Coordinates of C-alpha atoms and ligand atoms in Angstrom, one line a residue:
M1 CA -29.7 -11.6 30.8
Q2 CA -29.0 -12.5 27.2
S3 CA -25.6 -11.2 26.0
E4 CA -25.5 -9.0 22.9
R5 CA -24.2 -10.5 19.6
R6 CA -20.4 -9.9 19.4
L7 CA -19.8 -7.3 16.8
Q8 CA -17.4 -7.9 13.9
A9 CA -15.6 -5.8 11.4
L10 CA -17.4 -5.6 8.1
R11 CA -16.8 -8.3 5.5
G12 CA -13.6 -7.7 3.6
M13 CA -12.3 -5.2 6.1
R14 CA -9.5 -6.2 8.4
D15 CA -8.1 -5.0 11.6
I16 CA -4.3 -4.8 11.5
L17 CA -3.4 -6.1 14.9
P18 CA -0.4 -4.9 17.1
D19 CA 1.7 -8.0 16.2
E20 CA 1.4 -7.2 12.5
I21 CA 2.3 -3.5 12.9
P22 CA 6.1 -3.9 12.8
R23 CA 5.9 -5.3 9.3
W24 CA 3.6 -2.6 8.2
Q25 CA 5.9 0.0 9.6
R26 CA 8.8 -1.5 7.8
V27 CA 7.0 -1.3 4.5
E28 CA 5.9 2.3 5.3
A29 CA 9.5 3.3 6.1
T30 CA 10.8 1.7 3.0
L31 CA 8.2 3.5 0.9
A32 CA 8.9 6.9 2.4
E33 CA 12.6 6.4 2.0
W34 CA 12.5 5.5 -1.7
M35 CA 10.0 8.2 -2.5
Q36 CA 12.3 10.7 -1.0
R37 CA 15.4 9.4 -2.8
Y38 CA 13.5 9.9 -6.0
G39 CA 12.4 13.4 -5.1
Y40 CA 8.7 12.6 -4.7
R41 CA 6.7 14.7 -2.3
E42 CA 3.8 13.3 -0.3
I43 CA 0.2 14.4 -0.9
R44 CA -2.8 13.4 1.2
T45 CA -6.3 13.7 -0.3
P46 CA -9.7 12.9 1.4
I47 CA -10.9 9.3 1.5
V48 CA -14.3 10.5 0.3
E49 CA -14.7 12.2 -3.1
S50 CA -17.6 13.1 -5.3
A51 CA -18.6 9.9 -7.3
E52 CA -18.4 12.0 -10.4
L53 CA -14.6 12.2 -10.1
F54 CA -14.3 8.5 -10.6
Y55 CA -17.0 8.2 -13.2
R56 CA -15.3 10.8 -15.3
G57 CA -11.7 10.0 -14.4
V58 CA -11.6 6.2 -14.2
G59 CA -14.6 5.3 -16.3
Q60 CA -18.1 3.9 -15.5
E61 CA -17.5 0.7 -17.5
T62 CA -14.6 -0.4 -15.4
D63 CA -15.2 -3.0 -12.7
A64 CA -13.5 -0.8 -10.0
I65 CA -16.1 1.9 -10.6
G66 CA -19.1 0.4 -12.3
K67 CA -19.4 -2.7 -10.1
E68 CA -17.2 -2.2 -7.0
M69 CA -17.3 1.4 -6.0
Y70 CA -18.9 2.3 -2.6
V71 CA -21.3 5.0 -3.7
F72 CA -24.0 6.6 -1.6
P73 CA -25.8 9.8 -1.2
D74 CA -24.7 12.0 1.8
R75 CA -27.2 13.9 3.9
S76 CA -27.6 16.6 1.3
G77 CA -28.2 14.0 -1.4
E78 CA -24.9 14.4 -3.2
L79 CA -23.5 11.2 -4.6
I80 CA -20.2 10.5 -2.8
A81 CA -17.7 7.7 -3.1
L82 CA -15.1 6.0 -0.9
R83 CA -12.0 6.3 -3.1
P84 CA -11.3 3.1 -5.0
E85 CA -7.9 4.4 -6.1
L86 CA -5.8 7.6 -5.8
T87 CA -4.8 8.6 -9.3
A88 CA -8.0 10.5 -10.0
P89 CA -8.0 12.2 -6.6
V90 CA -4.4 13.3 -7.1
A91 CA -5.3 14.6 -10.6
R92 CA -8.2 16.5 -9.1
A93 CA -6.1 18.0 -6.4
V94 CA -3.4 19.1 -8.9
G95 CA -6.1 20.8 -11.0
Q96 CA -7.9 22.3 -8.0
H97 CA -4.8 23.9 -6.5
E98 CA -3.2 24.6 -9.8
L99 CA -0.1 22.9 -8.5
A100 CA 1.4 22.6 -12.0
L101 CA 1.5 26.4 -12.3
A102 CA 4.3 26.8 -9.8
S103 CA 6.1 23.7 -10.9
P104 CA 5.4 22.2 -14.4
L105 CA 6.9 18.9 -13.3
L106 CA 5.2 17.4 -10.3
R107 CA 6.5 14.3 -8.5
L108 CA 3.9 13.2 -5.9
W109 CA 3.4 10.2 -3.8
Y110 CA 0.6 8.9 -1.5
Y111 CA -0.3 6.2 0.9
G112 CA -3.7 5.3 2.3
P113 CA -6.8 3.1 2.4
C114 CA -8.9 2.4 -0.7
F115 CA -12.2 0.7 -1.0
R116 CA -13.7 -1.7 -3.6
Y117 CA -16.8 -3.8 -3.0
E118 CA -15.2 -7.1 -4.3
R119 CA -15.7 -10.7 -3.2
P120 CA -13.1 -11.0 -0.5
Q121 CA -10.4 -13.7 -0.9
K122 CA -6.7 -14.0 -0.2
G123 CA -5.1 -10.8 -1.2
R124 CA -8.4 -9.2 -2.0
Q125 CA -10.2 -7.0 0.5
R126 CA -12.9 -4.4 0.5
Q127 CA -10.7 -2.0 2.4
F128 CA -7.1 -2.2 1.3
H129 CA -4.1 0.1 1.3
Q130 CA -2.3 1.5 -1.7
A131 CA 0.9 3.4 -1.9
G132 CA 1.7 5.1 -5.2
A133 CA 3.5 7.8 -7.1
E134 CA 2.5 10.0 -9.9
C135 CA 4.8 12.0 -12.2
L136 CA 3.0 14.8 -13.9
G137 CA 4.1 17.1 -16.7
V138 CA 6.4 15.0 -18.8
A139 CA 5.3 13.0 -21.8
L140 CA 8.7 11.6 -22.6
P141 CA 9.5 7.9 -22.0
D142 CA 12.0 9.0 -19.3
A143 CA 9.2 9.7 -16.9
D144 CA 7.7 6.2 -17.4
V145 CA 11.2 4.7 -16.7
E146 CA 11.6 6.8 -13.5
I147 CA 8.2 5.7 -12.3
I148 CA 8.8 2.0 -13.0
S149 CA 12.3 2.1 -11.6
L150 CA 11.0 3.6 -8.4
A151 CA 8.3 0.9 -8.0
W152 CA 10.9 -1.8 -8.8
D153 CA 13.3 -0.4 -6.2
I154 CA 10.6 -0.4 -3.5
L155 CA 9.4 -3.9 -4.3
T156 CA 12.8 -5.5 -4.6
S157 CA 14.0 -4.0 -1.4
L158 CA 11.0 -5.6 0.4
L159 CA 10.9 -8.9 -1.6
D160 CA 13.5 -11.0 -3.4
H161 CA 14.0 -10.4 -7.1
P162 CA 12.6 -13.7 -8.3
A163 CA 9.4 -13.0 -6.3
V164 CA 8.7 -9.9 -8.4
S165 CA 8.2 -9.8 -12.1
L166 CA 7.4 -6.8 -14.3
H167 CA 4.9 -7.2 -17.1
I168 CA 4.6 -4.4 -19.6
N169 CA 2.6 -3.4 -22.7
T170 CA 1.6 -0.3 -24.6
L171 CA -1.9 0.8 -25.4
G172 CA -0.9 3.6 -27.7
T173 CA -2.9 6.9 -28.0
V174 CA -6.6 7.2 -27.6
A175 CA -7.1 7.2 -31.4
E176 CA -5.0 4.0 -31.7
Q177 CA -6.9 2.4 -28.9
N178 CA -10.2 3.2 -30.6
N179 CA -9.0 1.9 -33.9
Y180 CA -7.8 -1.3 -32.1
R181 CA -11.0 -1.7 -30.2
T182 CA -13.0 -1.6 -33.5
R183 CA -10.7 -4.3 -35.0
L184 CA -10.8 -6.4 -31.9
V185 CA -14.6 -6.3 -31.6
E186 CA -14.9 -7.1 -35.3
Y187 CA -12.8 -10.2 -34.7
L188 CA -14.4 -11.3 -31.4
E189 CA -17.9 -10.9 -32.7
R190 CA -17.2 -13.9 -34.9
Y191 CA -16.6 -16.0 -31.8
R192 CA -19.2 -14.3 -29.6
D193 CA -21.1 -17.5 -28.8
S194 CA -17.9 -19.4 -27.9
L195 CA -16.7 -16.7 -25.4
S196 CA -17.3 -17.0 -21.6
T197 CA -20.4 -15.2 -20.3
T198 CA -18.2 -12.5 -18.7
S199 CA -16.4 -11.9 -22.0
Q200 CA -19.6 -11.8 -23.9
Q201 CA -20.8 -9.0 -21.6
R202 CA -17.4 -7.2 -21.9
L203 CA -17.7 -7.4 -25.7
D204 CA -20.4 -4.8 -25.4
T205 CA -19.0 -2.7 -22.5
N206 CA -15.2 -2.9 -22.3
P207 CA -13.9 -5.3 -25.0
L208 CA -10.2 -4.7 -24.3
R209 CA -10.6 -6.3 -20.9
I210 CA -11.4 -9.6 -22.7
L211 CA -7.7 -9.8 -23.5
D212 CA -6.8 -10.5 -19.9
S213 CA -9.5 -13.2 -19.4
K214 CA -8.2 -16.3 -17.7
D215 CA -10.9 -18.6 -19.2
T216 CA -9.2 -21.3 -21.3
R217 CA -11.8 -21.1 -24.2
D218 CA -11.4 -17.3 -24.3
R219 CA -7.6 -17.7 -24.3
E220 CA -7.6 -19.8 -27.5
I221 CA -9.7 -17.2 -29.3
I222 CA -7.5 -14.3 -27.9
E223 CA -4.3 -16.0 -29.1
A224 CA -5.3 -15.4 -32.7
A225 CA -6.8 -11.9 -32.2
P226 CA -5.4 -8.8 -33.7
R227 CA -2.8 -7.1 -31.4
I228 CA -2.4 -3.5 -30.4
S229 CA 1.0 -3.5 -32.0
D230 CA -0.7 -3.9 -35.4
V231 CA -2.2 -0.4 -35.1
L232 CA 0.5 1.5 -33.4
G233 CA 2.0 4.5 -35.2
T234 CA 5.7 5.2 -35.2
E235 CA 5.6 7.7 -32.3
S236 CA 3.8 5.2 -30.0
R237 CA 6.1 2.4 -31.0
S238 CA 9.2 4.4 -30.4
H239 CA 8.0 5.6 -27.1
F240 CA 7.5 2.0 -26.0
D241 CA 10.8 0.9 -27.4
A242 CA 12.6 3.7 -25.6
V243 CA 11.0 2.6 -22.3
L244 CA 12.0 -1.0 -22.8
E245 CA 15.6 -0.1 -23.8
L246 CA 16.1 2.2 -20.8
L247 CA 14.7 -0.4 -18.4
D248 CA 17.0 -3.0 -19.9
M249 CA 19.9 -0.6 -19.5
L250 CA 18.9 -0.2 -15.8
D251 CA 18.9 -4.0 -15.4
I252 CA 15.2 -4.0 -14.7
P253 CA 13.9 -7.2 -16.3
T254 CA 10.6 -6.8 -18.3
I255 CA 8.2 -9.3 -19.7
T256 CA 6.4 -7.8 -22.7
D257 CA 2.8 -8.9 -22.6
P258 CA 0.6 -7.9 -25.5
Y259 CA -2.5 -8.9 -23.6
L260 CA -1.9 -6.7 -20.6
V261 CA -4.6 -4.0 -20.6
R262 CA -5.3 -3.1 -17.0
G263 CA -8.7 -2.5 -15.5
L264 CA -8.9 1.3 -15.6
D265 CA -9.9 3.5 -18.5
Y266 CA -7.4 6.3 -18.3
Y267 CA -4.4 4.6 -19.7
T268 CA -2.5 5.6 -22.8
H269 CA 0.9 4.2 -24.0
T270 CA 2.8 2.4 -21.4
V271 CA 0.9 0.1 -18.9
F272 CA 2.6 -2.3 -16.5
E273 CA 2.0 -4.6 -13.6
F274 CA 4.2 -6.2 -11.0
R275 CA 3.3 -9.8 -10.1
S276 CA 4.5 -12.2 -7.4
N277 CA 4.7 -15.9 -7.6
R278 CA 4.2 -16.0 -3.8
L279 CA 0.5 -15.0 -4.1
G280 CA -2.4 -17.1 -5.4
A281 CA -4.9 -15.9 -7.9
Q282 CA -4.6 -12.2 -6.8
D283 CA -0.9 -12.0 -7.9
A284 CA -0.7 -8.3 -8.9
L285 CA 1.5 -6.5 -6.3
G286 CA 0.8 -3.3 -8.1
G287 CA 0.3 -1.7 -11.5
G288 CA 0.2 1.5 -13.3
G289 CA 0.9 3.3 -16.5
R290 CA 0.7 6.5 -18.5
Y291 CA -2.5 8.6 -18.5
D292 CA -2.1 11.7 -20.7
N293 CA -5.8 12.6 -20.8
L294 CA -6.8 12.2 -17.2
M295 CA -6.1 15.8 -16.1
A296 CA -8.4 17.2 -18.8
Q297 CA -11.1 14.6 -18.0
V298 CA -11.3 15.7 -14.4
G299 CA -11.4 19.3 -15.4
G300 CA -7.8 20.4 -14.9
R301 CA -5.3 21.9 -17.3
P302 CA -4.2 19.1 -19.6
L303 CA -1.0 17.6 -18.3
P304 CA 0.6 14.2 -19.2
G305 CA 1.1 11.8 -16.4
V306 CA 2.4 8.4 -15.4
G307 CA 2.3 6.6 -12.1
F308 CA 1.8 3.4 -10.2
G309 CA -0.1 2.0 -7.3
L310 CA 1.1 -0.8 -5.0
G311 CA -1.2 -3.0 -2.9
I312 CA 0.3 -3.0 0.6
E313 CA -1.6 -6.1 1.8
R314 CA -0.3 -8.1 -1.1
I315 CA 3.3 -7.0 -0.5
I316 CA 2.9 -8.0 3.1
L317 CA 1.5 -11.4 2.1
A318 CA 4.4 -11.9 -0.3
M319 CA 6.8 -11.0 2.6
E320 CA 5.4 -13.7 4.8
D321 CA 8.5 -15.8 5.3
R322 CA 10.5 -12.7 6.4
A323 CA 8.2 -12.2 9.4
A324 CA 10.5 -13.8 11.9
S325 CA 13.1 -11.1 11.5
D326 CA 10.7 -8.4 12.5
S327 CA 11.3 -7.1 16.0
H328 CA 8.4 -6.2 18.2
W329 CA 8.2 -3.1 20.3
E330 CA 9.9 -3.7 23.5
P331 CA 9.9 -1.5 26.5
I332 CA 13.5 -1.2 27.8
V333 CA 12.8 -0.4 31.4
Y334 CA 10.1 -1.9 33.6
V335 CA 9.2 0.3 36.5
A336 CA 7.8 -1.9 39.3
A337 CA 6.3 0.1 42.2
Q338 CA 4.3 -0.4 45.3
Q339 CA 1.0 1.6 45.5
E340 CA 2.2 4.1 48.2
F341 CA 5.1 5.1 45.8
S342 CA 2.8 5.8 42.9
A343 CA 3.8 9.5 42.8
A344 CA 7.5 8.5 42.6
M345 CA 6.6 6.0 39.9
H346 CA 4.9 8.6 37.7
Q347 CA 7.6 11.1 38.2
V348 CA 10.5 8.8 37.4
T349 CA 8.8 7.2 34.4
R350 CA 7.9 10.6 32.9
S351 CA 11.4 11.9 33.3
L352 CA 12.9 8.7 31.8
R353 CA 10.5 9.0 28.8
K354 CA 11.4 12.6 28.3
E355 CA 15.0 11.4 28.1
G356 CA 14.0 9.1 25.3
I357 CA 14.0 5.9 27.3
R358 CA 11.0 3.5 26.6
C359 CA 9.5 2.4 29.9
I360 CA 6.4 0.8 31.1
T361 CA 4.7 0.4 34.5
D362 CA 2.2 -2.1 36.0
L363 CA -0.5 0.4 36.7
Q364 CA -2.2 -2.1 39.0
F365 CA 0.4 -2.3 41.7
R366 CA 0.5 -6.1 41.8
S367 CA 3.1 -8.0 43.9
L368 CA 6.7 -7.5 43.2
K369 CA 6.9 -11.1 41.9
A370 CA 4.1 -10.5 39.4
Q371 CA 5.7 -7.3 38.2
L372 CA 9.1 -8.9 37.8
R373 CA 7.5 -11.8 35.9
Q374 CA 5.9 -9.3 33.5
A375 CA 9.2 -7.4 33.0
D376 CA 10.7 -10.7 32.1
R377 CA 7.9 -11.6 29.7
L378 CA 8.2 -8.3 28.0
R379 CA 12.0 -8.9 27.7
C380 CA 12.9 -5.6 29.4
A381 CA 16.6 -5.1 29.9
L382 CA 16.2 -3.4 33.3
C383 CA 13.6 -3.3 36.1
L384 CA 13.5 -0.3 38.3
I385 CA 12.0 -1.2 41.7
I386 CA 10.4 1.4 43.9
G387 CA 9.2 0.3 47.4
W388 CA 9.3 -3.2 49.0
S389 CA 12.7 -3.9 50.4
A390 CA 14.4 -0.8 49.0
P391 CA 15.3 1.6 51.9
V392 CA 13.3 4.9 52.0
D393 CA 14.4 7.4 49.4
S394 CA 16.2 4.9 47.4
V395 CA 15.4 2.5 44.5
I396 CA 16.8 -0.7 43.2
I397 CA 17.7 -1.3 39.6
K398 CA 17.7 -5.0 38.6
D399 CA 19.5 -5.9 35.4
M400 CA 17.2 -8.5 33.9
R401 CA 20.0 -9.7 31.6
N402 CA 22.3 -11.0 34.4
G403 CA 20.2 -10.6 37.6
E404 CA 22.5 -8.1 39.2
Q405 CA 21.0 -5.5 41.5
L406 CA 22.1 -2.0 42.3
Q407 CA 20.8 0.4 44.9
L408 CA 20.7 4.2 44.3
P409 CA 19.0 7.3 45.6
N410 CA 15.5 8.0 44.4
D411 CA 16.6 10.9 42.3
P412 CA 15.5 11.1 38.6
N413 CA 18.9 12.4 37.5
A414 CA 20.9 9.7 39.2
I415 CA 18.4 7.0 38.0
S416 CA 18.6 8.0 34.4
A417 CA 22.4 8.4 34.4
T418 CA 22.7 4.9 35.8
I419 CA 20.1 3.5 33.4
R420 CA 22.0 5.0 30.5
Q421 CA 25.2 3.6 31.7
L422 CA 23.7 0.1 32.1
L423 CA 22.0 0.2 28.7
A424 CA 25.3 1.2 27.0
Q425 CA 26.9 -2.0 28.3
Ligands
HAM501 P1 -4.9 -1.0 -9.7 O1 -4.2 -2.0 -10.5 O2 -6.4 -1.0 -9.8 O3 -4.3 0.4 -10.1 O4 -4.5 -1.2 -8.2 C1 -3.2 -1.2 -7.8 C2 -2.9 -2.4 -6.8 O5 -3.8 -2.2 -5.7 C3 -3.2 -3.7 -7.4 O6 -2.2 -4.2 -8.2 C4 -3.3 -4.5 -6.1 O7 -2.1 -4.9 -5.6 C5 -4.0 -3.5 -5.2 N1 -5.4 -3.8 -5.0 C6 -6.4 -3.5 -5.9 N2 -7.6 -3.9 -5.5 C7 -7.4 -4.6 -4.3 C8 -8.2 -5.3 -3.4 N3 -9.5 -5.3 -3.5 N4 -7.6 -5.8 -2.3 C9 -6.3 -5.7 -2.1 N5 -5.5 -5.1 -3.0 C10 -6.0 -4.5 -4.0 C11 -4.7 1.6 -9.6 O8 -5.4 1.7 -8.7 C12 -4.1 2.8 -10.3 N6 -4.5 4.0 -9.6 C13 -2.6 2.7 -10.3 C14 -2.0 3.9 -11.0 C15 -1.4 4.9 -10.4 N7 -2.0 4.1 -12.3 C16 -1.4 5.2 -12.6 N8 -1.0 5.8 -11.4

C-alpha cells in the first residue's frame, strides 16, 4: 500500500514546539506584567474581520492590505479578512461598544496571531504574533511618551539595551502630509526614470513609502528630497519636540529619522520603530505611532489615539542567546506503578495534583527499571513506587537526588505530607 504524502503546515506558518514554549511564556508573562504596571487592560478581538475594516482603516494602497492581506468570500459571499494587524480591529471594537463613553481615556492592550501573505524569510512569516497597546482619547504628546516608554520597558526587559534602538519621526497632520506628498512627488517626478521599479510604482500609489527604500540609487535621490520638517506648522513641530524632550528626560534614547514613514496609512504626527541589530533584513521588532483620524475612518466617534505593535517572533529571535537560561517544564514526582496497582496510582497522582504537586505516570506499566530510567531522564526529584517489592498497602519513595529510599503506608495524606517534607529539603 502506498503511504499518503506527509502533510505539512502551510508555507510561512510555523508550529511552536514544546521546547520553544518556555521562552514564549516568558515573553507573554513580561508583556502582561508591564501592561498591568502601566494600567492597560487587555482586549481580545476576533481573528477574522470584514475586509472593509482594513481597506478603510489601514488603506488599500499599503502593502499589508493591498498586497498581503488574506481576503476571501465566506459562505455568504461577504469579503472577510484574516487580520493583518490589530489597531483597526481595536478601533472598531471601541466604536462598536462605545467604550469611550464610559471612560474617555482608554488604555488597551492585546496579544495574538496576525496574517500577512508575504514572502517568508527569517523574521518574516505569514502567520506571526503581535502584542500591542493603544492609548485612546488623548491628543497630547504625553500619551505618545507613555506608549513609547511602555514598549521600551517591555523590549529592554527582554533584550539588552544595545540590541534595541528607537527610531522616531513625525508625519504631521493630514493636511501637512498632503502638502508634503505634493512637494515630494513634484521632486521625485524629475528623477522618475532613475528610481527603482518598486519606487516608480510607489510614486503613483504611495509616494511617502519611497522614503524608506533601501535601494542605493533611490537613496541618493532621497537624500536631496524635501523633508516633512519643511512643511510642519508650529503645533506639529512643538508636539514632536515635546515627545523628544520627555523621552530624553526618561533616558529613552531616540534616533530621529526624517525618512521613517511606516507602512500603514493611518498615522499622523509621531511615528516610531524599534529595531534590533541581532536580526537580519527584517530588523523591526515593533513599531507604532499616532493615529488621530482612524476612529472616524472606521465609523466610530472621533478619538485621537497612539499605540504600538511588537512582533513576538522577532523578539524571540533577538533573544536567541538567552535560550539556555530557560527552564523546561519538569514534573517533580514520577509515580511508577505496576499494572495491578493502577487504581492506587490514579488515586495518589490525582490527590498529589490537587495539592499542587506536579506529577507524571508511565501509563504503560513498563518494568520498574524502565520507569525509573524515565524518572531520571525527566529529572524528577522524587519517584513514588507502587507495587514490585513494596509490601502490600505500602509504597516506596525514592529520592532521585541522593538515591535514598523510604517506605510508608499507601495513604494519600501520609504520602503527600512526606513528599512535601522531602521537597522542602
Ligand atoms: P507594523 O509595523 O505593520 O505595525 O507591525 C508591527 C510589528 O509586527 C513589526 O515591527 C514586526 O515586528 C511584526 N511583523 C509585521 N509583519 C510581520 C511578519 N510578516 N512576520 C513577522 N513579524 C511581523 C502595525 O501592525 C501597527 N498596528 C502597529 C501600531 C499599533 N500602530 C499603532 N498602534
